[in-house]
Amino acid sequence: MKINENYLNLSNNYLFADIAKRVKAFKAESPMADVISLGIGDVTQPLVPAVVEALHKAADEMSMAAGFRGYGPEQGYDFLRDAIVEHDFHARGIDIETDEIFVSDGAKSDTGNFQELLSADCVVAVTDPVYPVYVDSNLMAGRHIVKLPCTAENQFAPALPKKRVDVIYLCYPNNPTGTVLTKDQLKKWVDYALAVDALIFYDAAYEAFIQHDDIPHSIYEIPGAKQCAVEFHSYSKTAGFTGVRCGYTVVPEEVILKSKHGNEVVLNSLWNRRQCTKFNGTSYLSQRAAEAIYTPEGSAQIRQVIDYYMDNARVMREELTDMGFIVYGGEDAPYLWVHTPSLTPSPGLTPNPSPVGEGDFADEGSSWAFFDWMLRSAHVVCTPGAGFGPSGEGYVRLTAFGTHENTERALRRIARKL
Ligand SMILES: *Cc1c(COP(=O)(O)O)cnc(C)c1O
């Protein structure tokens, strides 16, 4: 009856549960308040017509004996893997083959699970602030984690670790900061990984939001990355698949790891073995739906939705900057990283009108104080940066995933309360 003690090392602070609790308490006190969320990282626009059509068609196929499909390949159907290779890689001049693509039910599972292929004594580096999945999945495995601060001082591009690390998680465009790495900045990491024989886990979940031509969409645009990097993709933000569930992971054949006896192990084969054991494939319907975004109609339709969100991001950036905030991100990503003390000394920020559940907020830094101010004064929900790691203190994350209408209403309210 002994548990995995590592689970006790996980933080008990569930960021979004905490936020929900405070929002609920505020709504109970102020039932008439119409609260707008610019907090959670979920999309709001419906699936595009090409995707819906593919889902209907797949459901009809499954309803007939001739078209019915049971278990599919653990690695994904070739119709989707081939479309991925052609459109996401070959079209960009990147040489990736079908056998290097593993279709999944989304990037959260794969970014969380991939670490189990590595030794428990590997040292893992993550950026700070960070998407919590990378940290928690490694804590569960008992690994030591090194945090690489990303701040305004280093333009949110982490410095190389002083002591050697075995694994580095990078997510660009970044959640939560909304910032990007240039090819030169990314090359520094690929060169480091090749030099010290480290592995990079590259989360490209927001690749489709990149607007600037010179920002890399894939780490494999950098020479040498195919020897040292695994890349995660998701259709969740790209095509509104947070409820449909589909993504994929690229494991190049050239990534070779060593056993403790010095034998070479092909990472691709190891992941294939893991998936065949623990994963029974992504739903046929989801994979047909994902395939549809690569058709001319599908890709034009999802482009429109991405433009819609990025239009929100532009308006948010412009208006918040006009109000006096210091804003990062939001140019190549649907997230804005807003410096909370950039307004101080502002009469609006202190004192906090009436803290929810006195005592709950003792010793809180400015990101939670700002969260409370936004909620209580403007009735707008944001995400306190401190919830993503110590370097997130002093910032809040705003998302561009709302409707135009709600985004503009939220901005007008913030401006009125300053
Ligand atoms: C949303 C998100 C994902 C995607 O997760 P899914 O499981 O594919 O929905 C992956 N990584 C980051 C950083 C994200 O924000």
Short mmCIF file of C-alpha atoms and ligand atoms in Angstrom, two decimals:
data_model
loop_
_atom_site.label_atom_id
_atom_site.label_comp_id
_atom_site.label_asym_id
_atom_site.label_seq_id
_atom_site.Cartn_x
_atom_site.Cartn_y
_atom_site.Cartn_z
CA MET A 1 0.00 0.00 0.00
CA LYS A 2 2.93 2.38 -0.49
CA ILE A 3 2.39 5.32 -2.81
CA ASN A 4 4.80 6.95 -5.21
CA GLU A 5 6.25 9.48 -2.74
CA ASN A 6 7.14 11.77 -5.59
CA TYR A 7 3.48 12.73 -5.88
CA LEU A 8 3.81 14.38 -2.48
CA ASN A 9 6.37 16.77 -3.98
CA LEU A 10 3.78 18.21 -6.34
CA SER A 11 2.56 21.68 -5.56
CA ASN A 12 -0.89 21.74 -4.01
CA ASN A 13 -1.62 25.01 -5.71
CA TYR A 14 -3.79 24.23 -8.63
CA LEU A 15 -3.62 27.51 -10.45
CA PHE A 16 -6.89 27.32 -12.35
CA ALA A 17 -8.76 25.83 -9.40
CA ASP A 18 -7.51 28.72 -7.28
CA ILE A 19 -8.66 31.21 -9.86
CA ALA A 20 -12.05 29.52 -10.14
CA LYS A 21 -12.42 29.65 -6.36
CA ARG A 22 -11.78 33.39 -6.24
CA VAL A 23 -14.08 34.06 -9.18
CA LYS A 24 -16.81 32.00 -7.55
CA ALA A 25 -16.42 33.87 -4.26
CA PHE A 26 -16.60 37.22 -6.06
CA LYS A 27 -19.69 36.18 -8.01
CA ALA A 28 -21.38 35.08 -4.80
CA GLU A 29 -20.75 38.53 -3.32
CA SER A 30 -21.66 40.39 -6.51
CA PRO A 31 -24.25 38.29 -8.34
CA MET A 32 -24.99 41.08 -10.82
CA ALA A 33 -21.39 41.39 -12.02
CA ASP A 34 -20.89 40.20 -15.59
CA VAL A 35 -17.44 38.64 -15.37
CA ILE A 36 -15.40 38.32 -18.59
CA SER A 37 -12.59 35.77 -18.71
CA LEU A 38 -9.34 36.58 -20.45
CA GLY A 39 -7.78 33.90 -18.30
CA ILE A 40 -8.07 30.33 -19.39
CA GLY A 41 -6.18 28.98 -22.40
CA ASP A 42 -9.17 27.49 -24.17
CA VAL A 43 -10.53 28.52 -27.54
CA THR A 44 -14.04 29.90 -28.09
CA GLN A 45 -14.69 29.79 -31.84
CA PRO A 46 -16.51 26.72 -33.24
CA LEU A 47 -14.95 24.08 -35.49
CA VAL A 48 -14.58 25.21 -39.11
CA PRO A 49 -16.93 23.77 -41.78
CA ALA A 50 -14.27 21.56 -43.43
CA VAL A 51 -13.59 19.87 -40.09
CA VAL A 52 -17.28 19.41 -39.31
CA GLU A 53 -17.85 17.90 -42.75
CA ALA A 54 -14.98 15.45 -42.21
CA LEU A 55 -16.40 14.45 -38.82
CA HIS A 56 -19.84 13.80 -40.31
CA LYS A 57 -18.36 11.82 -43.18
CA ALA A 58 -16.24 9.72 -40.83
CA ALA A 59 -19.25 9.03 -38.61
CA ASP A 60 -21.27 7.93 -41.67
CA GLU A 61 -18.46 5.60 -42.76
CA MET A 62 -18.31 4.05 -39.31
CA SER A 63 -22.07 3.45 -39.43
CA MET A 64 -21.73 0.98 -42.31
CA ALA A 65 -20.14 -2.47 -42.24
CA ALA A 66 -17.92 -1.58 -45.20
CA GLY A 67 -16.60 1.58 -43.62
CA PHE A 68 -16.44 0.56 -39.97
CA ARG A 69 -13.03 0.83 -38.29
CA GLY A 70 -12.00 -0.69 -35.01
CA TYR A 71 -8.57 -0.24 -33.44
CA GLY A 72 -6.37 1.83 -35.69
CA PRO A 73 -2.58 1.90 -35.85
CA GLU A 74 -1.03 3.12 -32.56
CA GLN A 75 1.12 5.53 -34.57
CA GLY A 76 -1.86 7.03 -36.39
CA TYR A 77 -3.38 6.47 -39.83
CA ASP A 78 -1.08 7.07 -42.77
CA PHE A 79 -3.61 9.42 -44.40
CA LEU A 80 -2.94 11.87 -41.57
CA ARG A 81 0.77 11.15 -41.06
CA ASP A 82 1.37 11.68 -44.80
CA ALA A 83 -0.59 14.96 -44.76
CA ILE A 84 1.43 16.15 -41.75
CA VAL A 85 4.74 15.30 -43.41
CA GLU A 86 3.75 17.02 -46.64
CA HIS A 87 2.20 20.21 -45.25
CA ASP A 88 3.94 20.86 -41.94
CA PHE A 89 7.44 19.75 -42.99
CA HIS A 90 8.16 19.15 -46.69
CA ALA A 91 6.33 22.39 -47.61
CA ARG A 92 8.81 24.19 -45.32
CA GLY A 93 11.80 22.39 -46.76
CA ILE A 94 12.17 20.12 -43.72
CA ASP A 95 13.01 16.49 -44.34
CA ILE A 96 10.79 14.45 -41.98
CA GLU A 97 9.39 11.01 -42.88
CA THR A 98 6.07 9.36 -42.08
CA ASP A 99 7.66 6.87 -39.65
CA GLU A 100 8.89 9.79 -37.56
CA ILE A 101 5.32 11.03 -36.90
CA PHE A 102 3.28 9.66 -33.99
CA VAL A 103 -0.33 10.86 -33.94
CA SER A 104 -1.75 11.33 -30.44
CA ASP A 105 -4.78 12.57 -28.56
CA GLY A 106 -3.00 15.87 -27.92
CA ALA A 107 0.25 17.42 -26.81
CA LYS A 108 -0.48 17.39 -23.10
CA SER A 109 -0.32 13.59 -22.89
CA ASP A 110 2.80 13.37 -25.05
CA THR A 111 4.71 16.21 -23.34
CA GLY A 112 3.74 14.62 -20.02
CA ASN A 113 4.54 11.01 -20.99
CA PHE A 114 7.71 11.34 -23.01
CA GLN A 115 9.94 11.75 -19.96
CA GLU A 116 9.30 8.13 -18.95
CA LEU A 117 11.75 7.00 -21.66
CA LEU A 118 14.56 8.71 -19.77
CA SER A 119 16.52 7.66 -16.74
CA ALA A 120 15.19 8.88 -13.39
CA ASP A 121 18.50 10.59 -12.65
CA CYS A 122 18.40 12.87 -15.71
CA VAL A 123 18.58 16.56 -14.85
CA VAL A 124 15.75 18.46 -16.51
CA ALA A 125 15.75 22.15 -17.38
CA VAL A 126 12.55 24.11 -17.88
CA THR A 127 11.95 27.78 -18.55
CA ASP A 128 10.47 29.84 -15.73
CA PRO A 129 7.57 30.73 -16.13
CA VAL A 130 6.50 27.41 -17.63
CA TYR A 131 3.60 25.24 -18.83
CA PRO A 132 3.17 23.17 -15.62
CA VAL A 133 2.93 19.76 -17.36
CA TYR A 134 6.70 19.58 -17.97
CA VAL A 135 7.47 20.22 -14.31
CA ASP A 136 4.83 18.02 -12.72
CA SER A 137 5.42 14.99 -14.96
CA ASN A 138 9.13 15.07 -14.08
CA LEU A 139 8.44 15.60 -10.38
CA MET A 140 6.21 12.51 -10.47
CA ALA A 141 9.21 10.60 -11.79
CA GLY A 142 11.42 12.02 -9.03
CA ARG A 143 13.70 14.07 -11.27
CA HIS A 144 15.71 17.13 -10.36
CA ILE A 145 14.49 20.25 -12.16
CA VAL A 146 16.52 23.31 -13.03
CA LYS A 147 14.64 26.53 -13.75
CA LEU A 148 15.84 28.91 -16.43
CA PRO A 149 14.43 32.37 -15.69
CA CYS A 150 12.79 34.19 -18.60
CA THR A 151 12.38 37.84 -17.79
CA ALA A 152 12.18 41.20 -19.49
CA GLU A 153 15.95 41.54 -18.85
CA ASN A 154 16.77 38.59 -21.12
CA GLN A 155 13.82 39.31 -23.43
CA PHE A 156 12.26 36.03 -22.29
CA ALA A 157 15.00 34.04 -24.03
CA PRO A 158 16.53 31.77 -21.38
CA ALA A 159 20.29 31.71 -20.86
CA LEU A 160 22.10 28.39 -21.25
CA PRO A 161 22.36 26.52 -17.93
CA LYS A 162 25.59 26.99 -16.00
CA LYS A 163 25.78 23.29 -15.08
CA ARG A 164 25.17 20.62 -17.66
CA VAL A 165 21.57 19.39 -18.00
CA ASP A 166 20.33 16.27 -19.80
CA VAL A 167 16.98 17.48 -21.05
CA ILE A 168 15.58 20.90 -21.94
CA TYR A 169 11.91 21.71 -22.46
CA LEU A 170 11.31 24.66 -24.76
CA CYS A 171 7.92 25.98 -25.82
CA TYR A 172 7.87 28.62 -28.56
CA PRO A 173 5.74 30.59 -29.29
CA ASN A 174 5.59 30.49 -25.53
CA ASN A 175 2.78 29.77 -23.14
CA PRO A 176 2.47 31.81 -20.91
CA THR A 177 4.62 34.76 -22.07
CA GLY A 178 3.48 34.84 -25.73
CA THR A 179 7.09 35.54 -26.75
CA VAL A 180 9.11 33.78 -29.49
CA LEU A 181 12.68 32.75 -30.22
CA THR A 182 14.44 33.80 -33.42
CA LYS A 183 16.32 31.18 -35.43
CA ASP A 184 19.60 32.40 -33.95
CA GLN A 185 18.28 32.13 -30.40
CA LEU A 186 16.97 28.63 -31.06
CA LYS A 187 20.21 27.61 -32.78
CA LYS A 188 22.05 28.40 -29.54
CA TRP A 189 20.01 25.65 -27.85
CA VAL A 190 20.44 23.12 -30.64
CA ASP A 191 24.20 23.75 -30.60
CA TYR A 192 24.23 23.35 -26.83
CA ALA A 193 22.30 20.08 -26.96
CA LEU A 194 24.63 18.69 -29.63
CA ALA A 195 27.71 19.84 -27.71
CA VAL A 196 26.77 18.34 -24.33
CA ASP A 197 24.72 15.42 -25.70
CA ALA A 198 21.41 16.66 -24.28
CA LEU A 199 17.87 16.18 -25.58
CA ILE A 200 15.45 19.02 -26.40
CA PHE A 201 11.69 18.61 -26.03
CA TYR A 202 10.25 21.32 -28.26
CA ASP A 203 6.58 22.19 -27.80
CA ALA A 204 5.31 23.84 -30.99
CA ALA A 205 1.63 23.97 -29.93
CA TYR A 206 1.35 27.65 -30.97
CA GLU A 207 3.34 27.44 -34.20
CA ALA A 208 0.29 28.33 -36.34
CA PHE A 209 0.00 31.74 -34.64
CA ILE A 210 3.40 32.97 -35.89
CA GLN A 211 3.01 36.11 -38.01
CA HIS A 212 6.63 37.11 -38.66
CA ASP A 213 8.36 35.31 -41.54
CA ASP A 214 11.71 34.87 -39.81
CA ILE A 215 10.39 33.07 -36.69
CA PRO A 216 10.90 29.27 -36.85
CA HIS A 217 7.75 27.12 -36.95
CA SER A 218 9.69 23.97 -36.19
CA ILE A 219 12.96 23.28 -34.41
CA TYR A 220 13.94 21.17 -37.43
CA GLU A 221 14.47 24.41 -39.34
CA ILE A 222 17.71 24.57 -37.34
CA PRO A 223 20.57 22.41 -38.68
CA GLY A 224 21.42 19.54 -36.35
CA ALA A 225 18.04 19.52 -34.55
CA LYS A 226 17.13 16.14 -36.03
CA GLN A 227 19.89 14.60 -33.92
CA CYS A 228 18.80 16.12 -30.62
CA ALA A 229 15.13 17.18 -30.59
CA VAL A 230 11.63 15.75 -30.22
CA GLU A 231 8.84 18.10 -31.31
CA PHE A 232 5.25 18.22 -30.07
CA HIS A 233 2.31 19.56 -32.09
CA SER A 234 -1.33 20.01 -31.23
CA TYR A 235 -4.47 20.83 -33.19
CA SER A 236 -6.06 22.23 -30.03
CA LYS A 237 -5.21 25.90 -30.57
CA THR A 238 -4.48 25.62 -34.32
CA ALA A 239 -7.93 24.30 -35.21
CA GLY A 240 -10.06 24.50 -32.07
CA PHE A 241 -9.56 20.80 -31.23
CA THR A 242 -9.46 21.20 -27.42
CA GLY A 243 -12.62 19.07 -27.28
CA VAL A 244 -11.98 16.91 -30.38
CA ARG A 245 -8.46 15.82 -29.22
CA CYS A 246 -5.66 15.30 -31.73
CA GLY A 247 -1.99 16.17 -31.99
CA TYR A 248 1.27 14.55 -32.98
CA THR A 249 4.86 14.11 -31.92
CA VAL A 250 7.92 14.01 -34.18
CA VAL A 251 10.67 11.60 -33.12
CA PRO A 252 13.42 11.70 -35.75
CA GLU A 253 15.21 8.42 -36.50
CA GLU A 254 18.53 10.18 -35.96
CA VAL A 255 18.04 10.78 -32.23
CA ILE A 256 20.20 8.14 -30.55
CA LEU A 257 20.39 7.66 -26.79
CA LYS A 258 22.71 5.47 -24.75
CA SER A 259 21.94 2.66 -22.34
CA LYS A 260 23.97 2.59 -19.13
CA HIS A 261 26.17 -0.07 -20.73
CA GLY A 262 26.89 2.33 -23.58
CA ASN A 263 24.68 0.63 -26.15
CA GLU A 264 22.98 2.91 -28.66
CA VAL A 265 19.19 3.05 -28.55
CA VAL A 266 17.07 4.65 -31.26
CA LEU A 267 14.63 6.97 -29.47
CA ASN A 268 12.04 6.53 -32.23
CA SER A 269 11.92 2.75 -31.61
CA LEU A 270 11.65 3.27 -27.87
CA TRP A 271 8.71 5.68 -28.21
CA ASN A 272 7.07 3.31 -30.69
CA ARG A 273 7.43 0.50 -28.15
CA ARG A 274 5.97 2.69 -25.42
CA GLN A 275 3.01 3.77 -27.53
CA CYS A 276 2.21 0.24 -28.68
CA THR A 277 2.13 -0.84 -25.03
CA LYS A 278 0.25 2.02 -23.42
CA PHE A 279 -1.70 3.81 -26.17
CA ASN A 280 -4.38 2.37 -28.43
CA GLY A 281 -4.48 5.07 -31.06
CA THR A 282 -6.30 8.34 -31.63
CA SER A 283 -9.96 8.20 -32.64
CA TYR A 284 -10.53 7.71 -36.39
CA LEU A 285 -12.97 10.63 -36.33
CA SER A 286 -10.41 12.99 -34.80
CA GLN A 287 -7.80 11.96 -37.33
CA ARG A 288 -10.15 12.52 -40.29
CA ALA A 289 -11.02 15.90 -38.77
CA ALA A 290 -7.32 16.78 -38.47
CA GLU A 291 -6.67 15.68 -42.05
CA ALA A 292 -9.33 18.17 -43.21
CA ILE A 293 -7.34 21.18 -42.02
CA TYR A 294 -4.71 20.40 -44.65
CA THR A 295 -7.15 20.74 -47.57
CA PRO A 296 -7.20 24.15 -49.34
CA GLU A 297 -10.65 24.95 -47.85
CA GLY A 298 -9.76 23.68 -44.39
CA SER A 299 -6.48 25.56 -44.19
CA ALA A 300 -8.12 28.81 -45.37
CA GLN A 301 -10.87 28.37 -42.78
CA ILE A 302 -8.56 27.75 -39.82
CA ARG A 303 -6.39 30.65 -40.98
CA GLN A 304 -9.45 32.92 -40.64
CA VAL A 305 -10.04 31.77 -37.06
CA ILE A 306 -6.37 32.27 -36.15
CA ASP A 307 -6.53 35.76 -37.71
CA TYR A 308 -9.61 36.45 -35.60
CA TYR A 309 -7.71 35.61 -32.39
CA MET A 310 -4.61 37.48 -33.51
CA ASP A 311 -6.78 40.50 -34.21
CA ASN A 312 -7.84 40.36 -30.56
CA ALA A 313 -4.19 40.12 -29.56
CA ARG A 314 -3.33 43.21 -31.64
CA VAL A 315 -6.19 45.27 -30.16
CA MET A 316 -5.23 44.16 -26.65
CA ARG A 317 -1.59 45.05 -27.19
CA GLU A 318 -2.40 48.47 -28.62
CA GLU A 319 -5.00 49.47 -26.06
CA LEU A 320 -3.14 48.16 -23.01
CA THR A 321 0.01 49.91 -24.18
CA ASP A 322 -1.98 53.14 -24.62
CA MET A 323 -3.26 52.73 -21.06
CA GLY A 324 0.33 52.68 -19.82
CA PHE A 325 0.91 48.97 -19.36
CA ILE A 326 4.15 47.31 -20.39
CA VAL A 327 3.05 44.41 -22.57
CA TYR A 328 5.08 41.52 -23.99
CA GLY A 329 4.05 38.79 -26.44
CA GLY A 330 0.83 38.86 -28.42
CA GLU A 331 2.57 39.35 -31.78
CA ASP A 332 3.20 35.73 -32.75
CA ALA A 333 1.11 34.05 -30.06
CA PRO A 334 -2.39 34.34 -28.59
CA TYR A 335 -1.00 35.34 -25.16
CA LEU A 336 -0.03 38.69 -23.70
CA TRP A 337 2.29 38.93 -20.73
CA VAL A 338 1.49 42.12 -18.88
CA HIS A 339 3.86 43.65 -16.35
CA THR A 340 1.71 44.36 -13.28
CA PRO A 341 3.80 47.01 -11.55
CA SER A 342 4.02 48.94 -14.80
CA LEU A 343 1.15 51.06 -13.54
CA THR A 344 2.30 51.65 -10.00
CA PRO A 345 1.87 53.86 -8.18
CA SER A 346 -1.69 53.63 -9.41
CA PRO A 347 -4.54 54.48 -7.06
CA GLY A 348 -6.53 51.69 -8.68
CA LEU A 349 -4.19 48.97 -7.48
CA THR A 350 -4.17 49.74 -3.77
CA PRO A 351 -5.84 49.25 -1.49
CA ASN A 352 -7.58 46.09 -2.56
CA PRO A 353 -11.31 46.96 -2.21
CA SER A 354 -12.41 43.93 -0.17
CA PRO A 355 -10.30 40.81 -0.31
CA VAL A 356 -12.17 37.54 -0.80
CA GLY A 357 -11.83 35.43 2.36
CA GLU A 358 -9.50 37.60 4.46
CA GLY A 359 -6.22 35.92 5.17
CA ASP A 360 -6.21 33.89 1.96
CA PHE A 361 -4.09 36.53 0.34
CA ALA A 362 -1.46 37.18 2.94
CA ASP A 363 2.07 37.42 1.55
CA GLU A 364 0.92 37.62 -1.99
CA GLY A 365 2.96 39.32 -4.61
CA SER A 366 1.75 41.72 -7.16
CA SER A 367 0.44 39.21 -9.70
CA TRP A 368 -2.30 37.91 -7.38
CA ALA A 369 -3.00 41.43 -6.11
CA PHE A 370 -3.39 42.58 -9.68
CA PHE A 371 -5.62 39.59 -10.42
CA ASP A 372 -7.88 40.64 -7.54
CA TRP A 373 -7.93 44.22 -8.70
CA MET A 374 -8.88 43.19 -12.26
CA LEU A 375 -11.61 40.90 -10.98
CA ARG A 376 -13.08 43.30 -8.44
CA SER A 377 -12.73 46.58 -10.31
CA ALA A 378 -13.07 45.58 -13.96
CA HIS A 379 -14.78 42.18 -13.53
CA VAL A 380 -12.14 40.69 -15.82
CA VAL A 381 -10.36 37.38 -15.11
CA CYS A 382 -6.66 37.11 -15.94
CA THR A 383 -4.07 34.50 -14.93
CA PRO A 384 -1.52 35.51 -12.28
CA GLY A 385 1.98 35.01 -13.64
CA ALA A 386 3.22 33.62 -10.33
CA GLY A 387 1.13 30.53 -11.01
CA PHE A 388 3.54 29.61 -13.82
CA GLY A 389 6.70 29.87 -11.70
CA PRO A 390 8.64 32.34 -9.54
CA SER A 391 9.77 34.43 -12.52
CA GLY A 392 6.12 34.96 -13.41
CA GLU A 393 5.68 37.14 -10.32
CA GLY A 394 5.00 40.70 -11.41
CA TYR A 395 3.09 39.63 -14.50
CA VAL A 396 -0.34 38.40 -15.53
CA ARG A 397 -1.23 36.44 -18.64
CA LEU A 398 -4.11 37.57 -20.83
CA THR A 399 -5.40 35.40 -23.66
CA ALA A 400 -6.69 36.46 -27.06
CA PHE A 401 -9.05 33.46 -27.26
CA GLY A 402 -12.15 35.47 -26.32
CA THR A 403 -14.72 36.84 -28.71
CA HIS A 404 -14.02 40.28 -30.24
CA GLU A 405 -16.97 41.66 -28.36
CA ASN A 406 -15.89 40.41 -24.93
CA THR A 407 -12.28 41.39 -25.53
CA GLU A 408 -13.26 44.96 -26.36
CA ARG A 409 -15.70 45.18 -23.46
CA ALA A 410 -12.99 43.94 -21.09
CA LEU A 411 -10.52 46.52 -22.41
CA ARG A 412 -13.04 49.36 -22.04
CA ARG A 413 -13.69 48.36 -18.44
CA ILE A 414 -10.00 48.18 -17.56
CA ALA A 415 -9.45 51.63 -19.11
CA ARG A 416 -12.37 53.08 -17.14
CA LYS A 417 -11.03 51.75 -13.83
CA LEU A 418 -7.48 53.02 -14.13
C1 LIG B 1 -2.63 24.02 -25.04
C2 LIG B 1 -1.24 23.53 -24.97
C3 LIG B 1 -0.90 22.28 -25.47
C4 LIG B 1 -1.93 21.43 -26.15
O1 LIG B 1 -2.46 20.49 -25.37
P1 LIG B 1 -3.50 19.44 -25.99
O2 LIG B 1 -3.37 18.28 -25.09
O3 LIG B 1 -3.03 19.14 -27.38
O4 LIG B 1 -4.84 20.07 -25.97
C5 LIG B 1 0.42 21.89 -25.41
N1 LIG B 1 1.37 22.67 -24.90
C6 LIG B 1 1.08 23.88 -24.45
C7 LIG B 1 2.17 24.74 -23.93
C8 LIG B 1 -0.23 24.35 -24.45
O5 LIG B 1 -0.50 25.55 -23.97
#
